[in-house]
Amino acid sequence: GENVEQHPSTLSVQEGDSAVIKCTYSDSASNYFPWYKQELGKRPQLIIDIRSNVGEKKDQRIAVTLNKTAKHFSLHITETQPEDSAVYFCAARGGSYIPTFGRGTSLIVHP
Amino acid sequence: DGGITQSPKYLFRKEGQNVTLSCEQNLNHDAMYWYRQDPGQGLRLIYYSQIVNDFQKGDIAEGYSVSREKKESFPLTVTSAQKNPTAFYLCASSSRDGEETQYFGPGTRLLVL
């Protein structure tokens, strides 16, 4: 089955800095890669996703890049703000239509 | 995400007791999922159902059971066989065709007395 590794587990940045979270996957058939943000005690919410036919996707301060050859994808957050503080999860979905999640990255943005 | 609900928000289980967590969606989604979340463990799949009257075990199904008698509902029972049930339980749903996005419910926190 699919295996998703996510790094780092904790990321601490100053307000205004950029943050990068990286994930690797094992199943070359995976074709859909969503990213979720989960605030403390709340439900995960989709913030951006990318499909395997696209190398990069951007939405305001958030971008995701995908390298199919290396089987890794990354979340980039620019100009971080304190409200970006949360746990971020990556996931990879292949032919089974069941996504596999990474273990999460706790992002802390210091004012 | 407003179309998927879970109840109760908090649930307390006594030793040897079975408890049932409710999950309802009005998004007309065919697929529904149950995840368990522990600190540092991410989201682990317990059971999923892609159509009414059919469901499959996920990675950590032992000690859990589900049913899918209606499209809108996918209740999860935590049985007495689950020796370490304390966790945050998340239900999700998605459309089988086209849109792949999973929408999550608000979660149920299960605690053992």
Coordinates of C-alpha atoms in Angstrom, one line a residue, chain A residues 13-87:
Chain A
V13 CA 9.0 30.5 12.2
Q14 CA 8.8 34.2 12.7
E15 CA 5.8 36.1 11.4
G16 CA 6.5 37.2 7.8
D17 CA 9.0 34.3 7.1
S18 CA 8.2 31.5 4.7
A19 CA 7.4 27.9 5.8
V20 CA 8.0 24.7 3.7
I21 CA 6.6 21.3 4.6
K22 CA 7.7 18.3 2.6
C23 CA 6.1 14.9 1.9
T24 CA 7.2 11.8 0.1
Y25 CA 5.1 9.0 -1.2
S26 CA 5.8 5.4 -2.3
D27 CA 3.1 4.5 -4.8
S28 CA 3.9 5.7 -8.3
A29 CA 0.2 5.3 -9.2
S30 CA -0.8 8.1 -6.7
N31 CA -2.4 10.9 -8.7
Y32 CA -4.0 13.3 -6.2
F33 CA -2.3 15.1 -3.4
P34 CA -4.4 17.3 -0.9
W35 CA -3.1 19.4 2.0
Y36 CA -5.3 19.9 5.1
K37 CA -5.0 22.5 7.9
Q38 CA -6.3 21.5 11.3
E39 CA -6.6 24.0 14.1
L40 CA -6.6 22.8 17.7
G41 CA -9.7 20.8 18.5
K42 CA -11.2 21.4 15.0
R43 CA -11.7 19.4 11.9
P44 CA -9.1 19.2 9.1
Q45 CA -10.0 21.5 6.2
L46 CA -8.6 21.3 2.7
I47 CA -6.4 24.3 1.9
I48 CA -5.0 23.3 -1.5
D49 CA -4.6 20.2 -3.7
I50 CA -2.7 19.1 -6.8
R51 CA -3.1 16.4 -9.4
S52 CA -0.3 14.5 -11.0
N53 CA -0.6 16.2 -14.3
V54 CA 0.4 19.5 -12.8
G55 CA 3.8 20.5 -11.3
E56 CA 2.8 23.5 -9.3
K57 CA -0.4 25.2 -8.0
K58 CA -0.7 28.5 -6.2
D59 CA -3.5 30.2 -4.2
Q60 CA -2.5 33.6 -2.7
R61 CA 0.2 32.9 0.0
I62 CA 0.0 29.1 -0.4
A63 CA 1.6 27.0 -3.1
V64 CA 2.1 23.3 -3.7
T65 CA 4.8 21.7 -5.9
L66 CA 4.9 18.1 -7.1
N67 CA 7.9 16.1 -8.4
K68 CA 6.5 12.9 -9.7
T69 CA 9.9 11.5 -10.6
A70 CA 11.2 11.9 -7.1
K71 CA 7.8 11.1 -5.6
H72 CA 7.7 14.1 -3.4
F73 CA 5.5 17.2 -3.0
S74 CA 5.8 20.3 -0.8
L75 CA 3.6 23.0 0.7
H76 CA 4.9 26.5 0.7
I77 CA 3.5 29.3 2.8
T78 CA 4.8 32.8 2.3
E79 CA 4.5 35.8 4.5
T80 CA 3.3 33.7 7.4
Q81 CA 0.9 35.1 9.9
P82 CA 0.0 33.9 13.5
E83 CA -3.3 32.6 12.2
D84 CA -1.4 30.2 10.0
S85 CA -0.4 28.3 13.2
A86 CA -2.0 24.9 13.0
V87 CA -1.2 21.3 12.2

